[in-house]
Coordinates of C-alpha atoms in Angstrom, one line a residue:
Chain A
X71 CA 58.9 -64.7 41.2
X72 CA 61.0 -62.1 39.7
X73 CA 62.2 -63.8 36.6
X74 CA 63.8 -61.5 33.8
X75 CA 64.7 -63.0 30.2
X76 CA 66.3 -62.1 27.3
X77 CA 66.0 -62.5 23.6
X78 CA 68.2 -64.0 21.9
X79 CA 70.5 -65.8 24.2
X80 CA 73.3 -65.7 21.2
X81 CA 73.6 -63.5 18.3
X82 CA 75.9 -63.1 15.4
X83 CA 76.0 -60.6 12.8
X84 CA 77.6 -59.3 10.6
X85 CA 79.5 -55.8 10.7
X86 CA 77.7 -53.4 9.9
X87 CA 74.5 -54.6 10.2
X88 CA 72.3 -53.5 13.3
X89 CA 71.1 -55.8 15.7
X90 CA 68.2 -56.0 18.9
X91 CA 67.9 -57.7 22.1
X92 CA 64.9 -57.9 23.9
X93 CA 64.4 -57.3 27.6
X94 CA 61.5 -58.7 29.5
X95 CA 60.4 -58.9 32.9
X96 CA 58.0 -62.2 32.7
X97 CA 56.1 -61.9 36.3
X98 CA 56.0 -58.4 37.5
X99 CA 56.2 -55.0 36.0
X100 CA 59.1 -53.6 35.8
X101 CA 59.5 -49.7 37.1
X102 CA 63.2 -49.6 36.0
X103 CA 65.5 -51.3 33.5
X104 CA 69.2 -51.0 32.9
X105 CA 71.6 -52.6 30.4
X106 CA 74.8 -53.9 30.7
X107 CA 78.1 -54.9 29.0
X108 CA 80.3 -57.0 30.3
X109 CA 83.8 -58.4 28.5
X110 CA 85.3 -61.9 29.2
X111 CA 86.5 -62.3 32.4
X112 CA 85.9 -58.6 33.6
X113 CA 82.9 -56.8 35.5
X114 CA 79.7 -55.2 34.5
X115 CA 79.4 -52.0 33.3
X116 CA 76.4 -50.1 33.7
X117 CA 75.8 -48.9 30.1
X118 CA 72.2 -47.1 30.4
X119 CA 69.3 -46.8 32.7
X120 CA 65.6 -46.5 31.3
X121 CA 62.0 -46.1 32.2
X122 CA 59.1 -46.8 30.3
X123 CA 57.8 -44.3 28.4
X124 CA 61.0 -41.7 28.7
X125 CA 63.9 -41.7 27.3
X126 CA 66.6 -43.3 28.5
X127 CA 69.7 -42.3 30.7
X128 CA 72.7 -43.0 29.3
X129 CA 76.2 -43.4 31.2
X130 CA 79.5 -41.5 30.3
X131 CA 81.1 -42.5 27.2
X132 CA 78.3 -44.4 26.0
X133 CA 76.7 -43.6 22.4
X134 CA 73.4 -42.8 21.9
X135 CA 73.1 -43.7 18.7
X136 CA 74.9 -46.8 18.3
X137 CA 73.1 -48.5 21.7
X138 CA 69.5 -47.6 21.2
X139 CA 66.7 -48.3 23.8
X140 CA 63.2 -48.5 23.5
X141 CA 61.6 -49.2 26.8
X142 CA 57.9 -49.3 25.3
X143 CA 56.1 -51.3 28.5
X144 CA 56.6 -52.0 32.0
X145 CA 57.7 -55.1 31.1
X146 CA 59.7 -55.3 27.6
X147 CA 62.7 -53.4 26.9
X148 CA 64.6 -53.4 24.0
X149 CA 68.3 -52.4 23.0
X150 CA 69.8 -52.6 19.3
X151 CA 73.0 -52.6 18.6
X152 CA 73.5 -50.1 15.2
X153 CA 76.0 -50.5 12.4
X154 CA 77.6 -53.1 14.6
X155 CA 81.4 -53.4 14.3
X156 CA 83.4 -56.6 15.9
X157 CA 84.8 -54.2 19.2
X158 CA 80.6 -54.5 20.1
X159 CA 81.0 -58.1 20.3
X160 CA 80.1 -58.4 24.2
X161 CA 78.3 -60.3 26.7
X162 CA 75.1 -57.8 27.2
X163 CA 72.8 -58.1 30.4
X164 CA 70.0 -56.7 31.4
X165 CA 68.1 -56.7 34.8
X166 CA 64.9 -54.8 36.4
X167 CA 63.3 -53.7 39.5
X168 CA 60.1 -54.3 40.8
X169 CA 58.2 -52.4 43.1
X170 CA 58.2 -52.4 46.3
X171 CA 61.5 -54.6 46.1
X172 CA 63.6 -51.6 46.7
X173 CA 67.1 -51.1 45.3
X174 CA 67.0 -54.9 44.6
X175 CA 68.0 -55.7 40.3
X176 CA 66.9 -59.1 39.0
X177 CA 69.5 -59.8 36.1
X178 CA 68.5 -61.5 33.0
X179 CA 70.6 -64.8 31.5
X180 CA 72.2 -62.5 29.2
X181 CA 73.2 -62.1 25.6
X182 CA 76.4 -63.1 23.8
X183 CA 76.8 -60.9 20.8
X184 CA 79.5 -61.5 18.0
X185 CA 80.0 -59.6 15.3
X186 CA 82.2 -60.7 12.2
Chain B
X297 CA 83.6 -41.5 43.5
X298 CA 81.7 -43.8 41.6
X299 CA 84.8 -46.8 42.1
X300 CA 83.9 -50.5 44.0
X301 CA 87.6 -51.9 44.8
X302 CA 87.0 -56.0 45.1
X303 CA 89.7 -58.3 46.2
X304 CA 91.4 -60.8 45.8
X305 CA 91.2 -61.0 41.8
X306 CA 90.8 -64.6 42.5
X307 CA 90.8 -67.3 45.3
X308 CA 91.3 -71.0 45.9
X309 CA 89.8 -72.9 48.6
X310 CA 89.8 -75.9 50.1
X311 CA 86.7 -78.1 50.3
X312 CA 84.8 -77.2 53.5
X313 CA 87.1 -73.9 54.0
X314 CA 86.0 -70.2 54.8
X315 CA 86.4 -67.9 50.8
X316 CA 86.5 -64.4 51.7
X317 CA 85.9 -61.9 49.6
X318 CA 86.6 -58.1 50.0
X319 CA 85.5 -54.9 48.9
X320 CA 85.6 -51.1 49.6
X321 CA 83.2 -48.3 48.0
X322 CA 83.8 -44.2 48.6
X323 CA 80.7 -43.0 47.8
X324 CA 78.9 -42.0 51.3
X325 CA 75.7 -41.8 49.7
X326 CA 75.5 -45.5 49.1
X327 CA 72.8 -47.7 50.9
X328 CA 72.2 -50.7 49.2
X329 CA 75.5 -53.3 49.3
X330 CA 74.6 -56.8 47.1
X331 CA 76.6 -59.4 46.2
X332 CA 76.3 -61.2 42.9
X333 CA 77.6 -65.2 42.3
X334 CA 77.4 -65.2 38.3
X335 CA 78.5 -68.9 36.3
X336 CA 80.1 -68.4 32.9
X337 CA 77.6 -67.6 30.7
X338 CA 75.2 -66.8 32.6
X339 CA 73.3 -63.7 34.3
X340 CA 74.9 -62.4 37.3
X341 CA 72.2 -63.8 40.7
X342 CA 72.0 -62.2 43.6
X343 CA 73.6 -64.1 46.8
X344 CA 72.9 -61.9 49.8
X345 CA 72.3 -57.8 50.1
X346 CA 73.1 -55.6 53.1
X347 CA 72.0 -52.1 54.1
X348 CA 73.7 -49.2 56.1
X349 CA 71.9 -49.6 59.1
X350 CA 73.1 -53.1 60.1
X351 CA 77.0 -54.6 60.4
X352 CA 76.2 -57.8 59.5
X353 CA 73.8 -60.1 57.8
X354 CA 73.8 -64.0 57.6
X355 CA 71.6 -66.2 54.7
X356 CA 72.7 -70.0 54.9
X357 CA 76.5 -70.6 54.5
X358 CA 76.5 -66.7 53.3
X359 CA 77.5 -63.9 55.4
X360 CA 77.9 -60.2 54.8
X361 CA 80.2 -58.2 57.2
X362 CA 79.6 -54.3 56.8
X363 CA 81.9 -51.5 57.9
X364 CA 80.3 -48.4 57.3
X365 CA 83.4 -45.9 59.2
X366 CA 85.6 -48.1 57.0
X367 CA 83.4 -48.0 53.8
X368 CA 83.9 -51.8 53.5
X369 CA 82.2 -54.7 53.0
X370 CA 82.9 -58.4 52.9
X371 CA 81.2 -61.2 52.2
X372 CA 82.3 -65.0 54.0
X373 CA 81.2 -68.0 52.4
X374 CA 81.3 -71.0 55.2
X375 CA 81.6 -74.2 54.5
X376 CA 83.3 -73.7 50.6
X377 CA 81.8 -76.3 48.0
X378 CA 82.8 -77.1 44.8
X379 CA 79.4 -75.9 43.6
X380 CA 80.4 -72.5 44.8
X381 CA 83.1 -72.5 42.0
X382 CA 81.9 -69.1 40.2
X383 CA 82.9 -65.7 40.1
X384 CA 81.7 -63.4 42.5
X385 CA 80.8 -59.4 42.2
X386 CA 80.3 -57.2 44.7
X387 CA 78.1 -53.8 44.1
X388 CA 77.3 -50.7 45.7
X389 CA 74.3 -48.5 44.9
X390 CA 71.3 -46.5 45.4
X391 CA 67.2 -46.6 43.7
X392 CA 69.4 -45.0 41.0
X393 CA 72.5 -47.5 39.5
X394 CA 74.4 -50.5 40.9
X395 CA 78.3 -49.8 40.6
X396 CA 80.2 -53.5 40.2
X397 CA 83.0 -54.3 42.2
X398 CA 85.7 -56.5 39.3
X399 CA 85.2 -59.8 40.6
X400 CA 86.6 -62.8 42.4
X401 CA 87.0 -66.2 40.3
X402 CA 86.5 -68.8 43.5
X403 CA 87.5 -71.9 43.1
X404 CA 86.8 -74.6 45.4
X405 CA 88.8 -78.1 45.4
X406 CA 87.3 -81.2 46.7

């Protein structure tokens, strides 16, 4: 149990254009879901937290505006890239929590992003 | 205060040797210490997760060694396989975020 996906596994698009990746928590509903970024060969970096129905919580030096979330269920999140440029290009991951599971993230496969 | 210091950067290992992996955290208020195997291209998965309130946990070949005076956590993989060749994350959190520790690349020789 506990199984997160993401949609698409790959992406490219081109600059400027805005792209979305979609979040889902397949068997259980989700009471918290956060995005990441992570760059070849270097860590995750928490980019925002959300819940559904409220806005989301974004971290430090992250943009509002260019990394949209939706969180419209308590099992589908969705983040779009805006007016992507190729310095967005990024591995982006999300994961969720389920209740009564505690602190505990379950990580989705990820997305690879390129933008040319 | 938000920082998760990992070492080594990377490790090699010898086929049925001990990989240990190190990390330190400085905020107090953490309680919830996982550690994350993630394959190259891939999701990061969760290994083995330690609280607080214990010094040590053990799942299969996986161990977690916790020093809470010390703020610093470990984990030992026993028994080293090539099938453990990944890199490894350590975190540190709360109900509230996960802050990632930046990584071991293991590599185990036969």
């Amino acid at each position: 149990g506990a199984v997160v996906s993401q949609h698409p596994s790959r992406v490219i698009c081109k600059s400027g254009t805005s792209v979305k990746i979609e979040c889902r928590s397949l068997d259980f509903q989700a009471t918290t879901m956060f995005w990441y970024r992570q760059f070849p060969k270097k860590s995750l970096m928490l980019m925002a937290t959300s819940n559904e129905g409220s806005k989301a919580t974004y971290e430090q030096g992250v943009e509002k505006d260019k990394f949209l979330i939706n969180h419209a269920s308590l099992t589908l999140s969705t983040l779009t890239v805006t007016s992507a440029h190729p310095e967005d290009s990024s591995f982006y991951i999300c994961s969720a929590t389920r209740q009564g599971d505690g602190n505990e993230q379950y990580f989705g496969p990820g997305t690879r992003l390129t933008v040319t | 205060q938000q920082q998760v210091k990992q070492s080594p950067q990377s490790l090699i290992v010898q086929k049925g040797g001990i990989s240990i992996i190190n990390c330190a955290y400085e905020n107090t208020a953490f309680d919830y210490f996982p550690w994350y195997q993630q394959f190259p291209g891939k999701g990061p998965a969760l290994l083995i997760a330690i609280r607080p309130d214990v010094s040590e946990k053990k799942e299969g070949r996986f161990t977690i060694s916790f020093n809470k005076s010390a703020k610093q956590f470990s984990l030992h993989i026993m028994d080293s396989q090539p099938g453990d060749s990944a890199t490894y994350f350590c975190a540190a959190g709360d109900t509230d975020k996960l802050i990632f520790g930046t990584g071991t690349r293991l590599q185990v020789f036969p």
